Amino acid sequence: MVKKEKKMFLVFSHRLTQEQEKEARQTLGITKFLTLPDKLQGIWSQIPVDQKQISDVLNPIRRWLENESNKHDLALIQGDFGATWLMVNFAITLNLIPVYSVTIRDAREEIQSDGAVKNIHLFKHRMFRLYGI
């Protein structure tokens, strides 16, 4: 019997870290990661800030997910809050499993010699969490 491929669609603006990839393989059984094609990545990374309605902007990403995914594949969706909400709901209609990355955050402030404050934020992946639970 051939083992079915379990895919994770990466709908977010960053690269998957080695730690995230390792956890996705080990705990979620992911065998293949699919990043947004360049044109779609451009759309996701620059959701228009001057439009009240962005649903139509996301249609190319919706079509990509619809054409490439299978029932019960995972979709890591993070980004612009409204776009994320729309895409999570769409993923659910496709019977995909939408998840997001939970991180531990460490913020530090360094006072510079000129009195300016430099903020440093370190993020470390902790786990994937399902939307809605």
C-alpha positions as MATLAB code, in Angstrom:
seq = 'MVKKEKKMFLVFSHRLTQEQEKEARQTLGITKFLTLPDKLQGIWSQIPVDQKQISDVLNPIRRWLENESNKHDLALIQGDFGATWLMVNFAITLNLIPVYSVTIRDAREEIQSDGAVKNIHLFKHRMFRLYGI';
ca = [
       0.000    0.000    0.000;
       1.321    3.438   -0.983;
       1.482    5.966    1.846;
      -0.586    9.051    1.011;
       1.306   12.312    0.831;
       0.301   14.789    3.539;
       0.902   18.378    2.469;
       1.226   21.648    4.342;
       0.450   24.800    2.384;
       2.447   27.808    3.566;
       0.278   30.901    3.373;
       2.437   33.342    5.278;
       5.174   35.878    4.610;
       8.165   34.126    6.151;
      10.256   31.074    5.469;
       9.553   27.969    7.464;
      12.288   27.451   10.046;
      14.089   24.137   10.419;
      12.439   23.744   13.805;
       8.967   24.307   12.326;
       9.639   21.886    9.490;
      10.901   19.225   11.903;
       7.860   19.557   14.148;
       5.443   19.514   11.216;
       6.986   16.278    9.966;
       7.147   14.624   13.382;
       3.900   15.696   15.039;
       1.641   16.417   12.066;
       2.930   13.799    9.626;
       3.703   16.333    6.891;
       5.581   14.871    3.928;
       5.527   17.871    1.563;
       5.588   21.658    2.008;
       4.135   23.946   -0.651;
       5.040   27.621   -0.663;
       3.001   30.232   -2.453;
       4.220   30.817   -6.023;
       6.093   34.131   -6.329;
       3.152   36.098   -7.745;
       0.831   34.865   -4.988;
       3.499   35.474   -2.361;
       3.594   39.073   -3.548;
      -0.160   39.364   -3.063;
      -0.053   37.830    0.428;
       2.919   39.898    1.568;
       1.391   43.190    0.420;
      -2.335   43.117    1.200;
      -3.570   46.561    0.060;
      -3.864   48.997    2.946;
      -6.081   51.413    1.013;
      -8.957   49.059    0.182;
     -11.911   48.484    2.476;
     -12.688   45.105    0.881;
      -9.880   42.639    0.182;
     -11.783   39.446   -0.560;
     -11.306   39.718   -4.331;
      -7.570   40.336   -3.881;
      -7.310   36.867   -2.329;
      -9.053   35.012   -5.164;
      -5.808   33.889   -6.874;
      -4.617   32.391   -3.580;
      -7.991   30.707   -3.091;
      -7.791   29.173   -6.586;
      -4.259   27.906   -5.893;
      -5.347   26.222   -2.658;
      -8.436   24.772   -4.301;
      -6.445   23.345   -7.237;
      -3.443   22.005   -5.311;
      -4.874   20.719   -2.036;
      -6.557   17.536   -0.947;
      -9.022   17.025    1.856;
      -7.265   17.023    5.261;
      -4.068   18.705    4.038;
      -2.845   21.413    6.408;
      -2.590   25.123    5.685;
      -0.298   27.294    7.789;
      -2.013   30.674    7.533;
      -0.618   33.822    9.146;
      -0.419   37.454    8.108;
      -2.727   40.426    7.739;
      -5.484   39.816   10.280;
      -8.425   40.234    7.904;
      -6.810   38.245    5.098;
      -5.917   35.496    7.561;
      -9.504   35.324    8.811;
     -10.839   35.094    5.252;
      -8.340   32.396    4.243;
      -8.855   30.307    7.383;
     -12.582   30.248    6.691;
     -11.961   29.358    3.054;
      -9.567   26.555    4.041;
     -12.274   25.103    6.279;
     -14.726   25.041    3.337;
     -12.140   22.971    1.428;
     -11.870   20.539    4.367;
      -8.295   21.633    4.981;
      -6.877   21.896    8.474;
      -5.795   25.505    9.124;
      -3.000   26.003   11.672;
      -0.760   28.761   12.955;
       2.635   28.842   14.597;
       2.817   29.644   18.304;
       6.031   31.348   19.350;
       7.832   32.243   22.538;
       8.765   35.907   22.383;
      11.677   37.534   24.107;
      11.785   41.327   23.855;
      14.800   43.307   24.967;
      15.536   46.994   25.018;
      19.004   48.407   24.598;
      19.664   52.055   25.362;
      21.985   53.476   22.717;
      24.734   56.022   23.444;
      22.604   58.774   21.884;
      19.632   57.932   24.138;
      17.692   56.084   21.434;
      16.080   52.796   22.411;
      16.777   49.760   20.272;
      14.180   47.000   20.569;
      15.206   43.443   19.846;
      12.534   40.789   19.446;
      13.456   37.131   19.358;
      10.847   34.582   18.297;
      11.207   30.865   18.869;
       8.714   28.367   17.493;
       6.886   26.422   20.194;
       4.149   24.475   18.396;
       1.484   24.514   15.726;
      -2.028   25.206   16.950;
      -5.287   24.533   15.126;
      -7.517   27.518   14.495;
     -10.765   27.354   16.393;
      -9.745   25.295   19.407;
];
